[in-house]
mmCIF file of C-alpha atoms in Angstrom:
data_model
loop_
_atom_site.group_PDB
_atom_site.id
_atom_site.type_symbol
_atom_site.label_atom_id
_atom_site.label_comp_id
_atom_site.label_asym_id
_atom_site.label_seq_id
_atom_site.Cartn_x
_atom_site.Cartn_y
_atom_site.Cartn_z
ATOM 1 C CA ASN A 9 -100.545 53.582 -23.390
ATOM 2 C CA ALA A 10 -100.305 57.067 -21.900
ATOM 3 C CA GLY A 11 -101.744 58.990 -24.866
ATOM 4 C CA VAL A 12 -102.110 62.661 -23.919
ATOM 5 C CA THR A 13 -101.099 63.616 -20.392
ATOM 6 C CA GLN A 14 -102.050 66.936 -18.810
ATOM 7 C CA THR A 15 -100.874 68.361 -15.522
ATOM 8 C CA PRO A 16 -102.043 69.639 -13.145
ATOM 9 C CA LYS A 17 -105.622 68.349 -13.001
ATOM 10 C CA PHE A 18 -106.708 71.164 -10.691
ATOM 11 C CA GLN A 19 -105.246 74.573 -9.936
ATOM 12 C CA VAL A 20 -106.375 77.652 -8.052
ATOM 13 C CA LEU A 21 -104.649 80.943 -8.826
ATOM 14 C CA LYS A 22 -104.955 84.495 -7.649
ATOM 15 C CA THR A 23 -105.447 87.280 -10.170
ATOM 16 C CA GLY A 24 -102.096 88.303 -11.634
ATOM 17 C CA GLN A 25 -100.279 85.061 -10.907
ATOM 18 C CA SER A 26 -98.637 83.106 -13.691
ATOM 19 C CA MET A 27 -98.622 79.414 -14.337
ATOM 20 C CA THR A 28 -98.013 76.780 -16.988
ATOM 21 C CA LEU A 29 -100.303 73.925 -17.937
ATOM 22 C CA GLN A 30 -98.267 70.998 -19.165
ATOM 23 C CA CYS A 31 -99.230 68.700 -22.021
ATOM 24 C CA ALA A 32 -97.304 65.724 -23.345
ATOM 25 C CA GLN A 33 -98.189 63.077 -25.923
ATOM 26 C CA ASP A 34 -96.398 59.850 -26.781
ATOM 27 C CA MET A 35 -98.056 59.115 -30.134
ATOM 28 C CA ASN A 36 -95.591 61.104 -32.281
ATOM 29 C CA HIS A 37 -98.423 63.381 -33.409
ATOM 30 C CA GLU A 38 -97.454 66.451 -35.410
ATOM 31 C CA TYR A 39 -100.553 68.397 -34.393
ATOM 32 C CA MET A 40 -101.182 69.596 -30.850
ATOM 33 C CA SER A 41 -103.739 72.081 -29.607
ATOM 34 C CA TRP A 42 -105.231 73.696 -26.550
ATOM 35 C CA TYR A 43 -108.963 74.226 -26.020
ATOM 36 C CA ARG A 44 -110.890 75.837 -23.243
ATOM 37 C CA GLN A 45 -114.359 74.657 -22.306
ATOM 38 C CA ASP A 46 -116.874 76.922 -20.601
ATOM 39 C CA PRO A 47 -120.526 76.109 -19.839
ATOM 40 C CA GLY A 48 -122.688 76.592 -22.913
ATOM 41 C CA MET A 49 -119.717 77.619 -25.055
ATOM 42 C CA GLY A 50 -118.434 74.297 -26.304
ATOM 43 C CA LEU A 51 -114.732 73.899 -26.960
ATOM 44 C CA ARG A 52 -112.850 76.945 -28.180
ATOM 45 C CA LEU A 53 -109.411 76.722 -29.722
ATOM 46 C CA ILE A 54 -106.726 78.773 -27.973
ATOM 47 C CA HIS A 55 -103.497 77.887 -29.807
ATOM 48 C CA TYR A 56 -102.276 75.060 -31.948
ATOM 49 C CA SER A 57 -99.049 73.695 -33.393
ATOM 50 C CA VAL A 58 -98.335 71.614 -36.481
ATOM 51 C CA GLY A 59 -94.807 70.674 -35.473
ATOM 52 C CA ALA A 60 -91.814 71.575 -33.352
ATOM 53 C CA GLY A 61 -91.050 75.274 -33.626
ATOM 54 C CA ILE A 62 -94.407 76.122 -35.251
ATOM 55 C CA THR A 63 -97.348 77.608 -33.366
ATOM 56 C CA ASP A 64 -100.388 79.651 -34.364
ATOM 57 C CA GLN A 65 -103.385 81.323 -32.791
ATOM 58 C CA GLY A 66 -106.854 79.872 -32.521
ATOM 59 C CA GLU A 67 -110.147 81.622 -31.728
ATOM 60 C CA VAL A 68 -109.336 82.890 -28.227
ATOM 61 C CA PRO A 69 -105.529 83.361 -27.921
ATOM 62 C CA ASN A 70 -105.396 86.523 -25.793
ATOM 63 C CA GLY A 71 -103.780 86.041 -22.397
ATOM 64 C CA TYR A 72 -102.109 82.767 -23.369
ATOM 65 C CA ASN A 73 -98.688 81.856 -24.741
ATOM 66 C CA VAL A 74 -97.469 78.563 -26.148
ATOM 67 C CA SER A 75 -94.245 77.074 -27.427
ATOM 68 C CA ARG A 76 -93.349 73.776 -29.117
ATOM 69 C CA SER A 77 -89.709 72.898 -28.606
ATOM 70 C CA THR A 78 -90.256 69.155 -29.032
ATOM 71 C CA THR A 79 -92.796 66.976 -30.812
ATOM 72 C CA GLU A 80 -93.987 65.564 -27.495
ATOM 73 C CA ASP A 81 -94.610 68.692 -25.408
ATOM 74 C CA PHE A 82 -96.928 71.676 -25.829
ATOM 75 C CA PRO A 83 -97.163 73.803 -22.662
ATOM 76 C CA LEU A 84 -99.744 76.570 -22.245
ATOM 77 C CA ARG A 85 -98.646 79.633 -20.260
ATOM 78 C CA LEU A 86 -100.816 82.163 -18.473
ATOM 79 C CA LEU A 87 -98.573 85.151 -17.787
ATOM 80 C CA SER A 88 -101.017 87.141 -15.638
ATOM 81 C CA ALA A 89 -104.115 85.171 -14.745
ATOM 82 C CA ALA A 90 -107.533 86.837 -14.805
ATOM 83 C CA PRO A 91 -110.900 85.583 -13.458
ATOM 84 C CA SER A 92 -112.118 85.334 -17.076
ATOM 85 C CA GLN A 93 -109.594 82.535 -17.564
ATOM 86 C CA THR A 94 -111.416 80.314 -15.078
ATOM 87 C CA SER A 95 -112.215 77.303 -17.219
ATOM 88 C CA VAL A 96 -111.491 73.690 -18.002
ATOM 89 C CA TYR A 97 -108.542 73.359 -20.367
ATOM 90 C CA PHE A 98 -108.034 70.439 -22.714
ATOM 91 C CA CYS A 99 -104.941 69.554 -24.658
ATOM 92 C CA ALA A 100 -105.475 67.456 -27.790
ATOM 93 C CA SER A 101 -103.225 65.915 -30.414
ATOM 94 C CA SER A 102 -103.710 64.387 -33.822
ATOM 95 C CA SER A 103 -101.952 63.216 -36.910
ATOM 96 C CA LEU A 104 -101.886 65.439 -39.989
ATOM 97 C CA GLY A 105 -102.625 64.689 -43.616
ATOM 98 C CA GLY A 106 -101.442 67.309 -46.039
ATOM 99 C CA ARG A 107 -102.749 70.689 -44.939
ATOM 100 C CA ALA A 108 -105.543 69.607 -42.636
ATOM 101 C CA VAL A 109 -106.230 67.799 -39.436
ATOM 102 C CA THR A 110 -107.405 64.489 -40.773
ATOM 103 C CA GLY A 111 -107.062 62.243 -37.798
ATOM 104 C CA GLU A 112 -109.100 62.020 -34.655
ATOM 105 C CA LEU A 113 -108.223 64.345 -31.810
ATOM 106 C CA PHE A 114 -106.945 62.549 -28.733
ATOM 107 C CA PHE A 115 -107.784 64.606 -25.656
ATOM 108 C CA GLY A 116 -106.112 64.758 -22.307
ATOM 109 C CA GLU A 117 -108.237 64.438 -19.189
ATOM 110 C CA GLY A 118 -108.398 68.197 -18.685
ATOM 111 C CA SER A 119 -107.101 70.792 -16.245
ATOM 112 C CA ARG A 120 -109.629 72.680 -14.155
ATOM 113 C CA LEU A 121 -108.348 76.189 -13.443
ATOM 114 C CA THR A 122 -109.937 78.657 -11.044
ATOM 115 C CA VAL A 123 -108.702 82.247 -10.893
ATOM 116 C CA LEU A 124 -109.802 84.204 -7.830
ATOM 117 C CA GLY B 5 -115.080 83.867 -37.698
ATOM 118 C CA GLN B 6 -116.063 80.488 -39.071
ATOM 119 C CA GLN B 7 -118.699 78.814 -36.959
ATOM 120 C CA VAL B 8 -120.421 75.500 -36.648
ATOM 121 C CA MET B 9 -123.937 75.762 -35.250
ATOM 122 C CA GLN B 10 -125.329 72.789 -33.362
ATOM 123 C CA ILE B 11 -128.925 72.149 -32.256
ATOM 124 C CA PRO B 12 -130.602 71.414 -29.980
ATOM 125 C CA GLN B 13 -128.599 72.583 -26.983
ATOM 126 C CA TYR B 14 -130.360 70.104 -24.702
ATOM 127 C CA GLN B 15 -132.438 66.985 -25.260
ATOM 128 C CA HIS B 16 -134.124 64.878 -22.630
ATOM 129 C CA VAL B 17 -135.593 61.544 -23.711
ATOM 130 C CA GLN B 18 -137.126 58.463 -22.202
ATOM 131 C CA GLU B 19 -135.011 55.350 -22.521
ATOM 132 C CA GLY B 20 -135.860 53.662 -25.792
ATOM 133 C CA GLU B 21 -136.716 56.882 -27.653
ATOM 134 C CA ASP B 22 -134.638 58.112 -30.561
ATOM 135 C CA PHE B 23 -132.371 61.161 -30.503
ATOM 136 C CA THR B 24 -130.932 63.394 -33.209
ATOM 137 C CA THR B 25 -128.512 66.308 -33.099
ATOM 138 C CA TYR B 26 -127.732 68.562 -36.057
ATOM 139 C CA CYS B 27 -124.747 70.628 -37.134
ATOM 140 C CA ASN B 28 -124.756 73.392 -39.708
ATOM 141 C CA SER B 29 -121.998 75.485 -41.220
ATOM 142 C CA SER B 30 -122.302 78.552 -43.443
ATOM 143 C CA THR B 31 -119.232 77.433 -45.378
ATOM 144 C CA THR B 32 -118.230 74.135 -46.913
ATOM 145 C CA LEU B 33 -116.465 71.729 -44.611
ATOM 146 C CA SER B 34 -113.610 69.505 -45.724
ATOM 147 C CA ASN B 35 -114.536 66.985 -43.077
ATOM 148 C CA ILE B 36 -116.611 66.696 -39.931
ATOM 149 C CA GLN B 37 -115.936 64.760 -36.776
ATOM 150 C CA TRP B 38 -118.201 63.756 -33.912
ATOM 151 C CA TYR B 39 -117.220 63.454 -30.258
ATOM 152 C CA LYS B 40 -118.938 62.320 -27.068
ATOM 153 C CA GLN B 41 -118.142 63.736 -23.663
ATOM 154 C CA ARG B 42 -119.462 62.006 -20.575
ATOM 155 C CA PRO B 43 -120.167 64.235 -17.544
ATOM 156 C CA GLY B 44 -116.862 65.129 -15.907
ATOM 157 C CA GLY B 45 -114.893 63.503 -18.700
ATOM 158 C CA HIS B 46 -113.024 64.504 -21.793
ATOM 159 C CA PRO B 47 -114.239 64.401 -25.407
ATOM 160 C CA VAL B 48 -113.839 61.034 -27.082
ATOM 161 C CA PHE B 49 -113.784 60.622 -30.852
ATOM 162 C CA LEU B 50 -116.718 58.791 -32.405
ATOM 163 C CA ILE B 51 -116.316 59.132 -36.157
ATOM 164 C CA GLN B 52 -115.117 61.244 -39.075
ATOM 165 C CA LEU B 53 -117.029 61.925 -42.298
ATOM 166 C CA VAL B 54 -115.242 63.176 -45.386
ATOM 167 C CA LYS B 55 -117.337 62.523 -48.497
ATOM 168 C CA SER B 56 -120.402 64.390 -49.679
ATOM 169 C CA GLY B 57 -123.562 62.475 -48.730
ATOM 170 C CA GLU B 58 -121.622 59.987 -46.626
ATOM 171 C CA VAL B 59 -123.538 57.846 -44.131
ATOM 172 C CA LYS B 60 -121.822 55.751 -41.497
ATOM 173 C CA LYS B 61 -123.274 53.525 -38.810
ATOM 174 C CA GLN B 62 -121.935 52.363 -35.479
ATOM 175 C CA LYS B 63 -124.430 49.981 -33.866
ATOM 176 C CA ARG B 64 -127.342 52.279 -32.845
ATOM 177 C CA LEU B 65 -125.594 55.472 -34.051
ATOM 178 C CA THR B 66 -126.031 56.802 -37.594
ATOM 179 C CA PHE B 67 -123.937 59.689 -38.879
ATOM 180 C CA GLN B 68 -124.656 61.678 -42.038
ATOM 181 C CA PHE B 69 -122.737 64.318 -43.968
ATOM 182 C CA GLY B 70 -124.831 66.523 -46.227
ATOM 183 C CA GLU B 71 -124.533 66.620 -49.991
ATOM 184 C CA ALA B 72 -123.219 70.181 -49.880
ATOM 185 C CA LYS B 73 -120.844 69.308 -47.025
ATOM 186 C CA LYS B 74 -122.339 72.086 -44.917
ATOM 187 C CA ASN B 75 -124.378 70.031 -42.487
ATOM 188 C CA SER B 76 -124.255 66.802 -40.555
ATOM 189 C CA SER B 77 -126.372 64.828 -38.142
ATOM 190 C CA LEU B 78 -126.015 62.159 -35.503
ATOM 191 C CA HIS B 79 -129.002 59.903 -34.853
ATOM 192 C CA ILE B 80 -129.230 57.448 -31.974
ATOM 193 C CA THR B 81 -131.869 54.739 -32.187
ATOM 194 C CA ALA B 82 -133.483 53.435 -28.995
ATOM 195 C CA THR B 83 -131.426 55.418 -26.518
ATOM 196 C CA GLN B 84 -129.948 53.785 -23.450
ATOM 197 C CA THR B 85 -128.761 55.324 -20.180
ATOM 198 C CA THR B 86 -125.190 54.749 -21.349
ATOM 199 C CA ASP B 87 -125.807 57.288 -24.133
ATOM 200 C CA VAL B 88 -125.940 60.142 -21.620
ATOM 201 C CA GLY B 89 -123.425 62.890 -22.345
ATOM 202 C CA THR B 90 -122.712 65.850 -24.567
ATOM 203 C CA TYR B 91 -122.289 65.231 -28.281
ATOM 204 C CA PHE B 92 -120.105 67.631 -30.245
ATOM 205 C CA CYS B 93 -119.535 68.036 -33.927
ATOM 206 C CA ALA B 94 -116.292 69.566 -35.140
ATOM 207 C CA GLY B 95 -115.472 70.698 -38.641
ATOM 208 C CA SER B 96 -112.549 71.846 -40.711
ATOM 209 C CA HIS B 97 -113.530 74.563 -43.165
ATOM 210 C CA SER B 98 -112.497 74.090 -46.784
ATOM 211 C CA GLY B 99 -110.125 76.336 -48.662
ATOM 212 C CA GLY B 100 -106.387 76.537 -48.216
ATOM 213 C CA SER B 101 -104.568 74.975 -45.319
ATOM 214 C CA ASN B 102 -106.724 74.772 -42.281
ATOM 215 C CA TYR B 103 -105.639 73.318 -38.983
ATOM 216 C CA LYS B 104 -108.440 74.885 -37.009
ATOM 217 C CA LEU B 105 -111.040 72.359 -36.007
ATOM 218 C CA THR B 106 -114.137 74.334 -35.019
ATOM 219 C CA PHE B 107 -116.460 72.736 -32.496
ATOM 220 C CA GLY B 108 -120.185 73.202 -32.185
ATOM 221 C CA LYS B 109 -121.479 74.086 -28.727
ATOM 222 C CA GLY B 110 -122.722 70.559 -28.219
ATOM 223 C CA THR B 111 -125.997 68.831 -27.423
ATOM 224 C CA LEU B 112 -126.453 67.558 -23.887
ATOM 225 C CA LEU B 113 -128.430 64.323 -23.918
ATOM 226 C CA THR B 114 -130.082 63.046 -20.770
ATOM 227 C CA VAL B 115 -131.973 59.753 -20.675
ATOM 228 C CA ASN B 116 -134.689 58.903 -18.201
ATOM 229 C CA PRO B 117 -134.630 55.165 -17.367
#
């Protein structure tokens, strides 16, 4: 079972470069989300989606774009990378019940991004 | 914004000692989840609590959800070296539709063998 797959696992960028972190899940989950994890800051929600064609902002959305064209995929785009975006990024998916996330979050293995 | 406060930030114990981490929210939570993240790994789901006053046990782990649904705790009895990692709580705040699961900053547990 693949679960949630993130690529790449590691990436080094220069300031101003753009890139896309890929996330795919094979569990037919409606809910997908992106978190960033920084030392001492826990996991902070960047963007989330409750289904194809629907996305919304989390706590720290600035500098990031997302789209959800299919149920399976939820890519995260950095249009112009900045050193402050150096972090570990996690994609997570879950089932939905009514108007809340009621299932466990399944996390990908993470993508470690360094912006120089 | 809505926050979930978690304490302590760090806890170092001798193997065999007990460990507890606490989460508090200023607003009512519809549910709370607990995750464990091993060093270098990704968060892994442990449990979800939904009902006021709910208590659930998983072997040496005991999870509680407060009566007011604003706080929760995770207690580990007789810690082992395999318990090492960061424990996170994550809550959904009540009221309207809410797809934002807010994480606490986590408690890093280290265990001295």
